[in-house]
Coordinates of C-alpha atoms (C1' of nucleotides) in Angstrom, one line a residue:
Chain A
X2 CA 66.1 85.2 89.6
X3 CA 68.5 81.8 89.7
X4 CA 69.2 80.4 93.4
X5 CA 72.8 80.6 92.3
X6 CA 72.3 84.5 91.8
X7 CA 71.1 85.0 95.2
X8 CA 74.1 82.9 96.8
X9 CA 76.3 85.4 94.2
X10 CA 74.0 88.2 96.3
X11 CA 74.5 87.0 99.2
X12 CA 78.3 86.4 99.4
X13 CA 78.5 90.1 97.2
X14 CA 76.4 91.5 100.8
X15 CA 78.9 89.9 103.2
X16 CA 81.6 91.2 101.5
X17 CA 79.9 94.4 101.2
X18 CA 79.5 94.7 104.8
X19 CA 82.9 93.2 106.1
X20 CA 84.6 96.1 103.7
X21 CA 82.7 98.7 105.7
X22 CA 83.4 96.7 109.2
X23 CA 86.8 96.3 108.3
X24 CA 87.6 99.7 106.9
X25 CA 86.6 101.0 109.9
X26 CA 87.4 99.8 113.0
X27 CA 90.4 96.9 111.1
X28 CA 90.3 93.4 110.6
X29 CA 91.3 92.0 114.5
X30 CA 88.1 94.7 115.6
X31 CA 85.6 93.4 113.9
X32 CA 84.1 89.7 115.1
X33 CA 82.5 87.6 113.5
X34 CA 79.2 87.8 115.1
X35 CA 79.2 91.6 114.5
X36 CA 79.7 90.7 111.5
X37 CA 77.0 88.8 111.1
X38 CA 74.5 90.7 113.0
X39 CA 75.4 93.9 110.1
X40 CA 74.9 91.6 107.2
X41 CA 72.0 89.7 108.9
X42 CA 73.2 86.6 108.5
X43 CA 74.0 83.4 110.6
X44 CA 77.8 83.1 112.0
X45 CA 77.7 79.9 110.0
X46 CA 77.8 81.6 106.8
X47 CA 80.7 83.2 107.2
X48 CA 82.5 79.6 107.2
X49 CA 80.0 78.1 104.9
X50 CA 80.6 80.8 102.0
X51 CA 84.0 82.1 102.3
X52 CA 85.7 79.1 105.1
X53 CA 86.6 81.5 107.6
X54 CA 86.8 84.8 108.8
X55 CA 91.0 85.9 107.4
X56 CA 89.3 83.9 104.0
X57 CA 86.3 86.6 103.8
X58 CA 88.6 89.5 104.2
X59 CA 91.1 88.1 101.8
X60 CA 88.2 87.7 99.6
X61 CA 87.0 91.3 100.0
X62 CA 90.7 92.9 99.6
X63 CA 90.9 90.5 96.1
X64 CA 87.3 91.9 94.8
X65 CA 89.0 95.4 94.5
X66 CA 92.7 94.1 93.2
X67 CA 91.4 92.4 90.6
X68 CA 89.3 96.0 89.5
X69 CA 92.2 97.6 89.1
X70 CA 93.6 97.6 86.0
X71 CA 97.1 99.6 84.2
X72 CA 96.8 102.5 82.3
X73 CA 98.8 101.1 79.1
X74 CA 97.0 102.7 76.5
X75 CA 98.1 105.9 78.1
X76 CA 101.5 105.1 79.0
X77 CA 102.2 103.5 75.0
X78 CA 100.2 107.1 73.2
X79 CA 103.2 108.0 71.3
X80 CA 101.2 111.5 70.7
X81 CA 101.4 112.7 74.8
X82 CA 104.0 115.0 76.5
X83 CA 105.5 112.8 79.7
X84 CA 103.6 115.4 81.0
X85 CA 100.1 114.5 79.6
X86 CA 100.5 111.3 80.5
X87 CA 101.9 112.1 83.8
X88 CA 98.3 113.9 84.4
X89 CA 96.4 111.6 83.5
X90 CA 97.4 109.4 85.5
X91 CA 96.9 111.3 88.5
X92 CA 93.4 111.6 87.3
X93 CA 93.2 108.3 87.4
X94 CA 94.9 107.7 91.1
X95 CA 92.2 109.8 92.7
X96 CA 89.6 108.7 90.4
X97 CA 90.7 105.5 92.1
X98 CA 90.9 106.7 95.6
X99 CA 87.7 107.6 95.8
X100 CA 85.7 104.8 94.0
X101 CA 87.6 102.7 96.1
X102 CA 87.2 104.4 99.6
X103 CA 87.5 101.7 101.7
X104 CA 89.5 99.5 100.4
X105 CA 91.7 102.1 100.5
X106 CA 91.1 102.8 103.5
X107 CA 92.4 98.7 104.5
X108 CA 95.1 98.1 102.2
X109 CA 97.0 100.9 103.2
X110 CA 96.3 100.3 106.9
X111 CA 97.5 97.0 106.3
X112 CA 100.7 98.0 104.4
X113 CA 101.8 99.7 107.2
X114 CA 101.8 96.7 108.9
X115 CA 104.0 93.4 109.2
X116 CA 103.5 92.0 106.8
X117 CA 100.7 89.6 107.1
X118 CA 99.9 87.1 103.9
X119 CA 100.7 86.0 100.4
X120 CA 97.8 88.7 99.6
X121 CA 99.9 91.2 100.2
X122 CA 102.9 90.6 98.7
X123 CA 100.9 90.6 96.1
X124 CA 98.7 93.8 96.6
X125 CA 102.5 95.0 97.0
X126 CA 104.1 94.0 93.1
X127 CA 100.5 95.1 91.8
X128 CA 100.8 98.6 93.9
X129 CA 105.0 99.2 93.2
X130 CA 104.5 97.9 89.0
X131 CA 102.1 100.8 89.1
X132 CA 104.9 103.3 91.1
X133 CA 107.7 102.1 88.2
X134 CA 105.6 103.4 85.7
X135 CA 105.3 106.3 86.8
X136 CA 108.5 106.2 88.2
X137 CA 109.7 105.9 84.8
X138 CA 107.8 108.3 83.4
X139 CA 109.9 110.8 85.4
X140 CA 113.1 109.3 85.3
X141 CA 112.0 109.3 81.5
X142 CA 111.6 112.3 81.2
X143 CA 113.9 113.7 83.4
X144 CA 117.0 112.2 81.3
X145 CA 115.1 113.7 77.7
X146 CA 115.1 117.2 79.7
X147 CA 111.8 118.1 79.5
X148 CA 111.3 117.2 83.4
X149 CA 113.7 119.6 85.6
X150 CA 116.0 116.6 87.6
X151 CA 113.5 116.1 91.1
X152 CA 114.0 113.8 93.4
X153 CA 111.3 110.9 91.4
X154 CA 110.9 108.6 93.9
X155 CA 109.7 110.9 96.5
X156 CA 107.8 112.6 93.8
X157 CA 105.8 110.0 93.9
X158 CA 105.1 110.3 97.7
X159 CA 103.5 112.9 97.5
X160 CA 101.6 111.4 94.2
X161 CA 100.4 108.8 96.1
X162 CA 99.9 110.4 99.4
X163 CA 98.1 113.2 99.2
X164 CA 94.9 111.5 98.0
X165 CA 95.6 108.8 100.5
X166 CA 96.4 111.6 103.2
X167 CA 92.5 112.9 102.0
X168 CA 90.7 109.2 101.7
X169 CA 92.0 107.7 104.8
X170 CA 91.7 110.5 107.1
X171 CA 88.3 110.9 106.3
X172 CA 87.4 113.4 110.2
X173 CA 91.0 114.8 110.2
X174 CA 90.3 115.4 106.1
X175 CA 86.8 116.9 106.7
X176 CA 88.1 119.1 109.8
X177 CA 91.3 121.1 108.1
X178 CA 88.5 121.7 104.7
X179 CA 86.4 122.7 107.4
X180 CA 83.3 120.6 105.5
X181 CA 80.0 120.4 107.3
X182 CA 79.1 117.0 105.2
X183 CA 80.2 114.3 103.6
X184 CA 77.7 113.9 101.1
X185 CA 78.0 113.3 97.0
X186 CA 77.8 116.9 95.7
X187 CA 80.9 117.8 98.8
X188 CA 83.1 114.5 97.3
X189 CA 82.1 115.1 93.7
X190 CA 83.7 118.8 94.5
X191 CA 86.6 117.8 96.5
X192 CA 88.0 115.5 94.7
X193 CA 87.5 117.9 91.5
X194 CA 90.1 120.9 93.8
X195 CA 92.3 117.8 95.0
X196 CA 92.7 117.0 91.0
X197 CA 93.5 120.9 90.2
X198 CA 95.5 120.6 93.3
X199 CA 98.0 117.7 92.9
X200 CA 98.0 118.0 89.1
X201 CA 98.9 122.2 89.7
X202 CA 101.4 120.9 92.5
X203 CA 103.1 118.5 89.9
X204 CA 102.7 121.1 86.9
X205 CA 105.1 123.4 88.4
X206 CA 107.3 120.7 90.4
X207 CA 108.7 119.3 87.4
X208 CA 108.3 121.9 84.5
X209 CA 111.7 123.7 83.8
Chain B
X28 CA 119.1 103.7 142.3
X29 CA 115.8 104.2 144.3
X30 CA 112.7 101.4 144.1
X31 CA 110.3 104.5 142.5
X32 CA 114.0 104.7 140.1
X33 CA 113.4 101.0 139.2
X34 CA 109.3 101.4 139.1
X35 CA 109.8 104.3 136.3
X36 CA 112.0 102.6 134.3
X37 CA 110.4 99.1 134.7
X38 CA 107.1 100.9 133.1
X39 CA 108.6 103.0 130.8
X40 CA 110.3 99.5 129.2
X41 CA 106.4 98.3 129.2
X42 CA 106.0 101.5 127.3
X43 CA 108.6 100.8 124.9
X44 CA 107.6 97.7 124.1
X45 CA 104.1 98.5 123.7
X46 CA 104.2 101.2 121.1
X47 CA 106.5 99.0 119.1
X48 CA 104.3 95.8 118.9
X49 CA 101.3 98.4 118.6
X50 CA 102.4 100.3 115.8
X51 CA 103.5 97.1 114.2
X52 CA 100.5 95.1 114.4
X53 CA 98.0 97.7 116.1
X54 CA 96.1 97.6 119.2
X55 CA 94.0 94.4 118.8
X56 CA 96.1 92.1 117.0
X57 CA 98.4 92.5 120.3
X58 CA 97.8 90.2 123.2
X59 CA 98.5 91.0 126.5
X60 CA 100.4 87.9 127.1
X61 CA 102.5 88.1 123.7
X62 CA 103.4 92.0 125.3
X63 CA 104.4 90.5 128.9
X64 CA 106.5 87.9 127.2
X65 CA 108.5 90.5 124.9
X66 CA 109.1 92.9 127.8
X67 CA 110.1 90.1 129.6
X68 CA 107.3 90.4 132.3
X69 CA 104.3 89.1 134.6
X70 CA 100.6 89.9 132.4
X71 CA 99.5 91.6 136.4
X72 CA 102.3 94.3 135.8
X73 CA 100.3 95.3 132.8
X74 CA 97.4 95.8 135.1
X75 CA 99.3 96.6 138.2
X76 CA 101.0 99.3 136.4
X77 CA 98.8 100.6 134.4
X78 CA 94.9 99.4 134.6
X79 CA 94.2 98.1 131.1
X80 CA 95.7 97.5 128.3
X81 CA 93.5 100.2 126.9
X82 CA 95.0 102.3 129.8
X83 CA 98.7 101.3 128.4
X84 CA 97.9 102.3 125.2
X85 CA 96.5 105.9 125.8
X86 CA 99.3 106.0 127.9
X87 CA 101.6 105.0 125.1
X88 CA 100.0 107.7 123.1
X89 CA 99.9 110.9 126.0
X90 CA 103.5 110.5 126.5
X91 CA 104.6 111.3 123.3
X92 CA 101.8 114.0 122.1
X93 CA 103.5 116.1 125.6
X94 CA 106.5 116.0 124.3
X95 CA 105.4 118.0 121.0
X96 CA 105.6 121.5 121.2
X97 CA 104.0 124.4 119.1
X98 CA 106.4 126.6 117.5
X99 CA 105.6 129.9 118.6
X100 CA 109.2 131.4 118.5
X101 CA 109.2 130.7 114.3
X102 CA 105.5 132.3 113.9
X103 CA 105.9 135.1 115.9
X104 CA 108.7 135.9 114.5
X105 CA 108.6 139.4 112.6
X106 CA 112.1 139.0 110.6
X107 CA 110.9 136.2 108.6
X108 CA 109.1 135.6 105.5
X109 CA 106.2 133.8 105.0
X110 CA 108.0 131.2 102.8
X111 CA 111.2 130.9 105.2
X112 CA 108.5 130.4 108.6
X113 CA 106.7 127.8 106.2
X114 CA 110.4 125.8 105.4
X115 CA 110.9 125.7 108.7
X116 CA 108.2 124.2 109.9
X117 CA 108.3 121.7 107.2
X118 CA 112.0 120.8 108.8
X119 CA 110.5 120.9 111.7
X120 CA 107.9 118.3 110.9
X121 CA 109.8 116.2 109.2
X122 CA 111.5 116.0 112.1
X123 CA 109.5 115.3 114.6
X124 CA 108.0 112.3 112.2
X125 CA 111.1 110.6 111.8
X126 CA 111.8 111.5 115.6
X127 CA 108.7 109.4 116.6
X128 CA 108.3 107.2 113.4
X129 CA 106.2 104.0 115.7
X130 CA 104.4 106.7 117.8
X131 CA 103.3 108.1 114.2
X132 CA 102.0 104.9 113.1
X133 CA 99.9 104.8 115.7
X134 CA 98.4 108.2 115.6
X135 CA 98.0 107.6 111.9
X136 CA 96.2 104.5 111.5
X137 CA 93.8 105.7 114.5
X138 CA 93.0 108.4 112.9
X139 CA 92.1 106.2 110.2
X140 CA 89.3 104.6 112.1
X141 CA 86.1 105.5 114.4
X142 CA 86.4 107.3 117.2
X143 CA 88.2 105.6 119.8
X144 CA 88.1 107.4 122.9
X145 CA 88.7 111.0 124.0
X146 CA 92.3 111.1 123.6
X147 CA 92.3 111.4 120.3
X148 CA 90.1 114.0 120.2
X149 CA 92.2 115.8 122.6
X150 CA 94.8 114.7 119.9
X151 CA 93.6 115.5 117.0
X152 CA 92.7 119.0 118.8
X153 CA 96.5 119.3 118.8
X154 CA 97.0 118.8 115.5
X155 CA 94.1 120.1 113.7
X156 CA 95.9 123.8 115.7
X157 CA 99.3 123.1 114.1
X158 CA 97.9 122.4 110.7
X159 CA 95.4 125.7 111.2
X160 CA 99.0 127.7 112.5
X161 CA 100.3 126.3 108.6
X162 CA 97.0 127.1 106.6
X163 CA 97.2 130.7 108.1
X164 CA 100.5 131.0 107.5
X165 CA 99.4 130.1 103.5
X166 CA 96.3 132.0 103.4
X167 CA 97.8 135.3 105.1
X168 CA 100.8 134.8 102.2
X169 CA 98.0 135.1 99.7
X170 CA 96.0 137.5 100.8
X171 CA 99.8 139.7 100.8
X172 CA 100.3 138.7 97.3
X173 CA 103.5 136.7 98.4
X174 CA 102.2 133.7 97.7
X175 CA 100.5 132.2 94.0
X176 CA 96.6 131.3 95.1
X177 CA 96.8 127.9 96.1
X178 CA 94.3 125.2 97.6
X179 CA 95.7 126.1 101.2
X180 CA 93.7 122.9 102.7
X181 CA 95.4 120.8 100.4
X182 CA 98.8 122.0 99.8
X183 CA 98.7 121.0 104.6
X184 CA 97.5 117.5 103.4
X185 CA 100.7 117.6 100.9
X186 CA 102.8 118.4 103.4
X187 CA 101.6 116.2 105.9
X188 CA 100.8 113.3 103.9
X189 CA 104.3 113.2 101.6
X190 CA 106.5 112.0 105.3
X191 CA 103.1 110.2 106.6
X192 CA 103.0 108.2 103.2
X193 CA 107.5 107.4 103.7
X194 CA 106.8 107.1 107.4
X195 CA 104.1 105.1 108.1
X196 CA 104.5 102.3 104.8
X197 CA 108.0 101.9 105.4
X198 CA 108.0 98.6 103.5
X199 CA 106.1 99.9 100.6
X200 CA 108.7 102.9 100.5
X201 CA 111.8 100.7 100.9
X202 CA 110.7 99.3 97.4
X203 CA 110.2 101.8 95.6
X204 CA 113.3 104.4 96.3
X205 CA 115.3 100.7 95.8
X206 CA 116.9 101.1 99.4
X207 CA 118.3 97.4 100.7
X208 CA 118.4 98.8 104.6
X209 CA 116.5 100.5 106.7
X210 CA 119.9 101.4 108.8
X211 CA 120.4 104.4 110.7
X212 CA 123.1 106.1 107.8
X213 CA 120.3 105.7 105.4
X214 CA 117.3 107.2 107.4
X215 CA 119.4 110.1 107.5
X216 CA 120.1 110.7 104.1
X217 CA 116.2 109.8 103.2
X218 CA 115.4 112.0 105.9
X219 CA 117.5 114.6 103.7
X220 CA 116.0 113.7 100.8
X221 CA 112.9 114.0 102.2
X222 CA 113.5 117.1 103.3
X223 CA 115.0 119.0 100.0
X224 CA 112.1 117.1 98.0
X225 CA 109.3 119.2 100.0
X226 CA 111.2 122.3 100.3
X227 CA 111.4 122.7 96.9
X228 CA 107.8 121.5 96.0
X229 CA 106.4 123.9 98.6
X230 CA 108.6 126.5 96.8
X231 CA 107.9 125.8 93.9
X232 CA 104.4 125.9 94.4
X233 CA 103.6 128.7 96.1
X234 CA 105.9 131.0 94.3
X235 CA 105.1 133.1 91.9
Chain C
dC3 C1' 63.3 63.0 97.0
dA4 C1' 68.1 65.2 97.4
dA5 C1' 70.9 69.4 97.5
dA6 C1' 71.8 73.8 99.6
dA7 C1' 70.6 77.2 102.3
dT8 C1' 70.3 78.0 107.3
dT9 C1' 69.8 78.1 112.0
dA10 C1' 70.5 77.6 117.3
dA11 C1' 73.7 75.4 120.2
dT12 C1' 78.4 74.4 121.1
dC13 C1' 83.2 74.0 120.6
dA14 C1' 88.4 74.6 122.3
dA15 C1' 91.1 78.6 122.6
dT16 C1' 91.9 82.8 123.4
dC17 C1' 91.1 86.7 125.3
dG18 C1' 91.3 90.5 129.4
dT19 C1' 91.5 90.8 133.9
dT20 C1' 91.7 89.6 138.4
dT21 C1' 93.2 87.2 142.5
dA22 C1' 95.5 85.2 146.1
dA23 C1' 99.7 83.4 148.2
dT24 C1' 105.2 85.2 148.0
dT25 C1' 109.2 87.7 147.7
dA26 C1' 111.4 91.7 147.8
dA27 C1' 111.7 96.2 149.8
dT28 C1' 111.2 100.2 152.9
dT29 C1' 109.4 102.6 157.3
dA30 C1' 109.5 102.0 162.5
dA31 C1' 110.3 101.0 166.4
dC32 C1' 114.0 99.9 170.1
Chain D
dG18 C1' 122.1 98.4 164.0
dT19 C1' 118.5 94.5 164.4
dT20 C1' 114.5 93.7 164.2
dA21 C1' 109.3 94.0 163.6
dA22 C1' 106.2 95.6 160.8
dT23 C1' 104.3 98.0 156.8
dT24 C1' 104.4 98.5 151.9
dA25 C1' 105.4 97.6 147.0
dA26 C1' 106.6 94.4 143.5
dT27 C1' 106.0 89.7 141.5
dT28 C1' 104.5 86.3 140.9
dA29 C1' 101.1 81.5 139.2
dA30 C1' 96.9 80.0 138.7
dA31 C1' 92.4 81.0 138.0
dC32 C1' 88.5 83.9 136.5
dG33 C1' 84.4 84.8 133.2
dA34 C1' 83.6 86.6 129.0
dT35 C1' 84.5 86.4 124.3
dT36 C1' 86.4 84.8 120.2
dG37 C1' 86.5 82.0 115.7
dA38 C1' 84.4 77.8 114.2
dT39 C1' 82.1 73.8 114.1
dT40 C1' 78.3 70.8 114.4
dA41 C1' 73.6 68.2 114.0
dA42 C1' 69.2 69.3 112.9
dT43 C1' 66.1 72.1 110.4
dT44 C1' 64.2 74.2 105.6
dT45 C1' 64.3 76.2 101.4
dT46 C1' 64.9 75.5 97.0
dG47 C1' 65.1 72.6 92.2

DNA sequence: CAAAATTAATCAATCGTTTAATTAATTAAC
DNA sequence: GTTAATTAATTAAACGATTGATTAATTTTG
C-alpha cells in the first residue's frame, strides 16, 4: 500500500467521521477538536488536508453530490409508461435516501437555512433538475390524459417529503413505527414498506 | 402602561427576534451578540431575563408548544365519519404549520439532531400523542373496513412530511412551485393548494 | 537526504456569561 | 405632594473558556 493510498484513506476516514458528526449535531455544534478526537487524528490535520473546517464540510458534501447521477436511461425509455417511469424513480429516490442517510440529513437541514455558500446553490440546482424531471413526467402524463389532473408541484413534495420525514427524523419515525432497534434487517424492511406505501399512494393519486 | 407590561413586551420582543434567528441560522450559529444587536438590547439582558442563551432557546420553544392544543372535539365527535375526522385534522395540521413556520423549522431541525435536552422529549411526547391519534383513526377505519388496508405509520409520515417539506424548505419549495414572491396572498394560495392536495391524496389513498 | 506527515504548543478572535456602576421606576415615609 | 429609600432595568467593560487556525519542531516515508 502506497503512502498516497494511506493519505487517501486517512482523508476519507476524517470525512466519514465528519459526515457522521455534522449530520448528528450540525455544522456549528461540531468543534474541530471533537472532530479530531473522534477521528483520532491531530487537529492540525484538518487544515493540512482540507484547508479549513468549512472546506472539510464542503468536501464531505461534494463527495456525495458527485455520486448523484441522473436516471436518463429511465426518463428516455420509450417503452415505459408514465406511471412506470415515476415508480422507478420513486424506487431510486428511496434507495438514495437510505444509502446516504447522513448526507441527506445534512443537506436538507442546510436547505432549511439561509443560503450558506456557493456549493448549496450548486446542490440546489442539481436537485431542482431532478425535481423538474419528476414534474415534467407528471405534467406530461396529465396533458396526455393518462394521469388525473393533480397538483404536480405538491405531488413532488409528497414524494420527497415522505422518505425525508422517515430518514431525517430517526428517533421520531422510530417511535411512530414502534420500532425497537435500528439494525440492518429492520432498515431493509422499513425501506420496502416505505417503497410500497409511496408507490401505492402515487399510483392511486395519479390513476384515473 | 405599567413597568411589568413593558418588561413583558421587551421579553416577548427578544423572543420574537430569537425565534427568527434560530429558525434561520440554527441555535449554535446565532451568537448572543448578534441576537442582542438585532433585538436592539444589551447583551446582558439575555441573562437578565432568561438566565442563559439555552434558556432563551427553550423559552422560545416552550411558548409555542403551550399553544398546541389537542383536537379532542373532533376526535370524540360521534357524528363524523373516519375520513371526515382525518380531513379535519389535516386541515388543522396545515394551519398550524403555516401559523408557526419559524417554530416548526426549529422543532423539526431539532428532531433530526441527537437528543438535546428534556424539553425535546416533552415536545416529542406531545407530538407523538397527536400522531397516535391520527394513527388510531386510520387503524380503526381499517378495522371497521371503511378504509383500505394501508400502512398507517407511513401514511402519517406522508401527512406530516408533505407540509413539513413545504414549510421547512422555503427556498427550495419556492423554486419547485415557480413562485416569485413570498407575500401573504401567495402564502394563502399555497396553503389552500397544499390542503387540497393532501386531502385529495389521503381520500384516494384510504377510500376503497 | 528531501518531502510528506504528524505533533504539541500557541495564536488571535469570538464565545456565553458576569460584574460593578449607573439610571429609571416604584414604594414608603412624612 | 415631596422626598427618601428600595427595587428594577440598563449599561459598558471585562471574565475565563473555547473556537478555528497556525506555527515551528519532529517523525516518518520514499
